[in-house]
Amino acid sequence: MKILDSKTYGFEKEILRFKQRTGEVDEKTVKSVEEIIGRIRLEGDPALFELTRKFDRISIDHTSVEVTMEEIKRSADRVDPEAMASLRASAARIQAFHEKQKEQTWTVTDHEGVMVGQIVRPLQRVGIYVPGGKASYPSSVLMNAIPARVAGVREVVMVSPTPGGEANPYVLAAARIAGVDRIFRVGGAQAVAALAYGTESVPKVDKIVGPGNIYVALAKKMLFGIVDIDMIAGPSEILVLADHTADPDFIASDMLSQAEHDEMAWTVLVTTSKDLIQSVQKTIQAQLATLPRREIAEKALQNYGTLILVKDLIEGAEVANAIGPEHLEIMTENPSEILDRIENAGAIFLGPFSPEPIGDYMAGPNHVLPTSGTSRFFSPLCVGDFYKKSSLISFTREGFQLVADDTIRLAELEGLQGHARSIRLRKERLKNEDGGV
């Protein structure tokens, strides 16, 4: 792992490297995704089935592309009862948190009788993407589908690749708990395109949410505008901000919890203690020895693992804000004292007993979070992402007359005479109806 010291020359350049960590995508991958999207748009189901055979090694057609209710029910018999109970407990906490995010239609009327407001309506149909390659993630089903249901989305459609042909029973169980309406055994850029354009089998949706590999992320990015999306997800990230009181065992285990995701994961420790850096280094090596996904975690640590020494926690907060991590753990003597200085982070975990994995599964807030520094302007997935809003405007005669002259003046200021005429005609009509007064 790389070790940095804020006092050394070139430190700002290293932090800039973090800020620019979105990474370049090779032209071959971009072209491949473009071709896949083009085929789905023009050919529909035939292209979707052919690409599924090519990438997921399964043969499907219009009779087998959708997971049947019978298959979903059968899968429930294969799910461990304790695991099912844990999924239900997680779903309950996710639901309770997201219920607090509900928005309502509102209006306000002033003394002239002018009414303005906002109509809040749920999207009609949403697609959720659930990874199914290197690992299966039933928690992603819950985190994506439950907020949509809380918002009142009428139909939730799920796509998830099933390499080899068999859907993961825990993913299906989670879909049933979360209230997913339809499930299709397709993945990759082709599944995203199918949701965006619609095919003979897969319905067109209003929005696509959920994480995926680089092909999925690129497809979502390219199709934004044809369909809405949540965000462009990058590799997993964690930054731990710690002082001398932090437990190195806890820090090492939390950093490894992200490193085991994939070789591109970012793991960072920012601390005021040189001794803690040395202890965490040793502890990581010891814990790696018994980690089942050791090979993946080691590569992630070699590629993007970084230990940063800062002069104080104020500087540490500045570094954290510059990086804007997906997950930020604050393990200091008084975590709340530094919290006010944090501006950029997807999710913030305070204290030694609020580790990132609790946020992934049981805390309740959404674990679909902005990555690659986009916490500067993106927020976690929430109920509001599944609403569409319309402004509501209703003027009385009196209210219209009150703003007519200002409206004409501003329209003419911008050279839009048609706008001004629209107002002037009404103003003159009212003047005539009032007897020229």
Short mmCIF file of C-alpha atoms in Angstrom, two decimals, residues 14-215:
data_model
loop_
_atom_site.label_atom_id
_atom_site.label_comp_id
_atom_site.label_asym_id
_atom_site.label_seq_id
_atom_site.Cartn_x
_atom_site.Cartn_y
_atom_site.Cartn_z
CA GLU A 14 -1.29 12.82 -5.18
CA ILE A 15 -4.60 14.17 -3.87
CA LEU A 16 -5.37 15.46 -7.37
CA ARG A 17 -4.92 11.88 -8.56
CA PHE A 18 -7.68 10.84 -6.18
CA LYS A 19 -9.95 13.63 -7.40
CA GLN A 20 -9.48 12.51 -11.01
CA ARG A 21 -10.02 8.83 -10.33
CA THR A 22 -12.92 8.34 -12.73
CA GLY A 23 -10.50 6.62 -15.07
CA GLU A 24 -10.38 6.35 -18.83
CA VAL A 25 -12.43 3.79 -20.69
CA ASP A 26 -10.73 2.19 -23.63
CA GLU A 27 -12.17 2.90 -27.06
CA LYS A 28 -12.79 -0.77 -27.75
CA THR A 29 -15.13 -1.07 -24.76
CA VAL A 30 -17.00 2.10 -25.72
CA LYS A 31 -17.47 0.85 -29.28
CA SER A 32 -18.64 -2.54 -28.04
CA VAL A 33 -21.32 -0.96 -25.85
CA GLU A 34 -22.43 1.31 -28.68
CA GLU A 35 -22.83 -1.69 -30.97
CA ILE A 36 -24.82 -3.62 -28.36
CA ILE A 37 -27.16 -0.68 -27.79
CA GLY A 38 -27.63 -0.22 -31.53
CA ARG A 39 -28.50 -3.85 -32.04
CA ILE A 40 -31.06 -3.90 -29.24
CA ARG A 41 -32.68 -0.72 -30.54
CA LEU A 42 -32.97 -2.06 -34.09
CA GLU A 43 -33.50 -5.80 -33.55
CA GLY A 44 -35.13 -6.14 -30.13
CA ASP A 45 -35.55 -9.66 -28.78
CA PRO A 46 -33.44 -11.54 -31.36
CA ALA A 47 -30.39 -9.43 -30.49
CA LEU A 48 -31.10 -9.70 -26.76
CA PHE A 49 -31.30 -13.50 -26.94
CA GLU A 50 -28.18 -13.83 -29.11
CA LEU A 51 -26.10 -11.56 -26.86
CA THR A 52 -27.28 -13.46 -23.78
CA ARG A 53 -26.11 -16.72 -25.35
CA LYS A 54 -22.77 -15.10 -26.17
CA PHE A 55 -22.03 -13.47 -22.82
CA ASP A 56 -23.95 -15.54 -20.26
CA ARG A 57 -23.70 -18.95 -21.93
CA ILE A 58 -27.44 -19.66 -21.77
CA SER A 59 -30.02 -20.10 -24.50
CA ILE A 60 -33.27 -18.22 -23.97
CA ASP A 61 -36.25 -17.20 -26.07
CA HIS A 62 -39.49 -15.33 -25.52
CA THR A 63 -40.86 -18.24 -23.46
CA SER A 64 -37.93 -18.45 -21.04
CA VAL A 65 -36.44 -14.95 -20.81
CA GLU A 66 -38.75 -14.06 -17.92
CA VAL A 67 -38.50 -15.81 -14.57
CA THR A 68 -41.87 -17.37 -13.78
CA MET A 69 -43.75 -17.03 -10.52
CA GLU A 70 -43.47 -20.80 -10.11
CA GLU A 71 -39.67 -20.56 -10.28
CA ILE A 72 -39.66 -17.75 -7.74
CA LYS A 73 -41.83 -19.77 -5.36
CA ARG A 74 -39.69 -22.88 -5.79
CA SER A 75 -36.59 -20.88 -4.96
CA ALA A 76 -38.10 -19.98 -1.58
CA ASP A 77 -37.83 -23.64 -0.58
CA ARG A 78 -34.07 -23.53 -1.19
CA VAL A 79 -33.45 -20.45 0.94
CA ASP A 80 -32.12 -20.92 4.45
CA PRO A 81 -34.85 -19.83 6.91
CA GLU A 82 -32.42 -17.76 8.98
CA ALA A 83 -31.14 -16.00 5.85
CA MET A 84 -34.74 -15.28 4.85
CA ALA A 85 -35.37 -13.81 8.29
CA SER A 86 -32.31 -11.59 7.90
CA LEU A 87 -33.49 -10.41 4.48
CA ARG A 88 -36.88 -9.54 5.94
CA ALA A 89 -35.26 -7.69 8.85
CA SER A 90 -33.10 -5.73 6.41
CA ALA A 91 -36.11 -4.91 4.25
CA ALA A 92 -38.06 -3.64 7.25
CA ARG A 93 -35.26 -1.25 8.26
CA ILE A 94 -34.81 -0.03 4.66
CA GLN A 95 -38.55 0.55 4.37
CA ALA A 96 -38.74 2.43 7.67
CA PHE A 97 -35.89 4.76 6.70
CA HIS A 98 -37.22 5.49 3.23
CA GLU A 99 -40.77 6.15 4.47
CA LYS A 100 -39.30 9.30 6.05
CA GLN A 101 -38.33 10.54 2.57
CA LYS A 102 -41.83 10.64 1.10
CA GLU A 103 -42.84 13.87 -0.61
CA GLN A 104 -46.32 15.32 -1.04
CA THR A 105 -48.08 17.49 -3.55
CA TRP A 106 -48.41 21.01 -2.15
CA THR A 107 -50.02 24.33 -3.05
CA VAL A 108 -49.99 27.83 -1.60
CA THR A 109 -52.43 30.68 -2.30
CA ASP A 110 -51.63 34.35 -1.69
CA HIS A 111 -53.98 37.21 -0.81
CA GLU A 112 -54.65 37.92 -4.52
CA GLY A 113 -55.92 34.38 -4.98
CA VAL A 114 -52.87 33.32 -6.97
CA MET A 115 -52.18 29.64 -6.43
CA VAL A 116 -48.83 27.98 -7.14
CA GLY A 117 -47.58 24.59 -6.12
CA GLN A 118 -46.00 21.31 -7.08
CA ILE A 119 -47.61 18.04 -8.10
CA VAL A 120 -45.60 14.99 -7.02
CA ARG A 121 -46.29 11.77 -8.89
CA PRO A 122 -44.45 8.43 -8.89
CA LEU A 123 -42.88 7.11 -12.05
CA GLN A 124 -45.02 4.47 -13.73
CA ARG A 125 -42.40 1.80 -14.45
CA VAL A 126 -38.82 1.46 -13.17
CA GLY A 127 -36.09 -1.02 -14.11
CA ILE A 128 -33.55 -2.20 -11.56
CA TYR A 129 -30.27 -3.82 -12.53
CA VAL A 130 -28.90 -6.46 -10.17
CA PRO A 131 -25.39 -7.83 -10.80
CA GLY A 132 -25.08 -11.56 -11.17
CA GLY A 133 -21.55 -12.23 -12.40
CA LYS A 134 -18.72 -12.60 -9.87
CA ALA A 135 -21.24 -12.53 -7.00
CA SER A 136 -24.94 -12.15 -6.38
CA TYR A 137 -26.33 -9.32 -4.31
CA PRO A 138 -29.81 -9.76 -2.80
CA SER A 139 -29.15 -6.60 -0.78
CA SER A 140 -29.03 -4.61 -4.02
CA VAL A 141 -32.52 -5.84 -4.85
CA LEU A 142 -33.84 -4.51 -1.55
CA MET A 143 -32.00 -1.20 -1.78
CA ASN A 144 -33.23 -0.45 -5.30
CA ALA A 145 -36.76 -1.84 -5.24
CA ILE A 146 -37.99 -0.75 -1.80
CA PRO A 147 -37.57 3.03 -2.34
CA ALA A 148 -39.41 2.67 -5.65
CA ARG A 149 -42.27 0.90 -3.89
CA VAL A 150 -42.35 3.50 -1.13
CA ALA A 151 -42.61 6.21 -3.79
CA GLY A 152 -45.60 4.41 -5.32
CA VAL A 153 -44.04 3.21 -8.59
CA ARG A 154 -46.67 1.12 -10.33
CA GLU A 155 -44.39 -1.56 -11.80
CA VAL A 156 -40.85 -2.60 -10.84
CA VAL A 157 -38.99 -4.65 -13.46
CA MET A 158 -35.74 -6.39 -12.58
CA VAL A 159 -32.99 -7.63 -14.88
CA SER A 160 -30.15 -9.80 -13.65
CA PRO A 161 -27.73 -12.03 -15.57
CA THR A 162 -27.77 -15.73 -14.79
CA PRO A 163 -24.49 -17.15 -16.16
CA GLY A 164 -25.01 -20.85 -16.62
CA GLY A 165 -28.79 -20.47 -16.55
CA GLU A 166 -29.92 -20.66 -12.92
CA ALA A 167 -31.07 -17.58 -11.02
CA ASN A 168 -29.69 -17.12 -7.52
CA PRO A 169 -32.44 -18.17 -5.07
CA TYR A 170 -31.54 -15.43 -2.58
CA VAL A 171 -31.83 -12.76 -5.26
CA LEU A 172 -35.25 -14.12 -6.19
CA ALA A 173 -36.24 -14.26 -2.52
CA ALA A 174 -35.19 -10.63 -2.05
CA ALA A 175 -37.16 -9.64 -5.15
CA ARG A 176 -40.26 -11.28 -3.73
CA ILE A 177 -39.81 -9.52 -0.37
CA ALA A 178 -39.25 -6.16 -2.06
CA GLY A 179 -42.30 -6.45 -4.30
CA VAL A 180 -40.61 -6.74 -7.70
CA ASP A 181 -43.27 -7.37 -10.36
CA ARG A 182 -41.29 -8.96 -13.20
CA ILE A 183 -37.80 -10.49 -13.46
CA PHE A 184 -35.82 -11.11 -16.64
CA ARG A 185 -32.72 -13.34 -16.82
CA VAL A 186 -30.63 -10.94 -18.89
CA GLY A 187 -27.72 -8.70 -18.00
CA GLY A 188 -24.97 -6.47 -19.31
CA ALA A 189 -25.33 -3.52 -21.67
CA GLN A 190 -27.93 -5.48 -23.62
CA ALA A 191 -30.26 -5.63 -20.60
CA VAL A 192 -29.89 -1.91 -19.97
CA ALA A 193 -30.70 -1.17 -23.61
CA ALA A 194 -33.69 -3.51 -23.51
CA LEU A 195 -35.09 -1.60 -20.53
CA ALA A 196 -34.43 1.75 -22.18
CA TYR A 197 -35.97 0.99 -25.58
CA GLY A 198 -38.24 -1.92 -24.79
CA THR A 199 -38.29 -5.16 -26.77
CA GLU A 200 -41.00 -7.67 -27.60
CA SER A 201 -40.40 -9.31 -24.21
CA VAL A 202 -38.89 -6.63 -21.96
CA PRO A 203 -41.05 -3.56 -21.27
CA LYS A 204 -39.71 -0.04 -21.71
CA VAL A 205 -39.14 1.71 -18.38
CA ASP A 206 -38.96 5.35 -17.26
CA LYS A 207 -35.81 4.99 -15.16
CA ILE A 208 -32.98 2.47 -14.63
CA VAL A 209 -31.24 2.15 -11.28
CA GLY A 210 -28.67 -0.18 -9.79
CA PRO A 211 -24.95 -0.93 -10.04
CA GLY A 212 -23.11 -3.00 -12.62
CA ASN A 213 -19.79 -3.49 -14.39
CA ILE A 214 -18.19 -1.04 -16.81
CA TYR A 215 -20.45 -2.22 -19.66
#
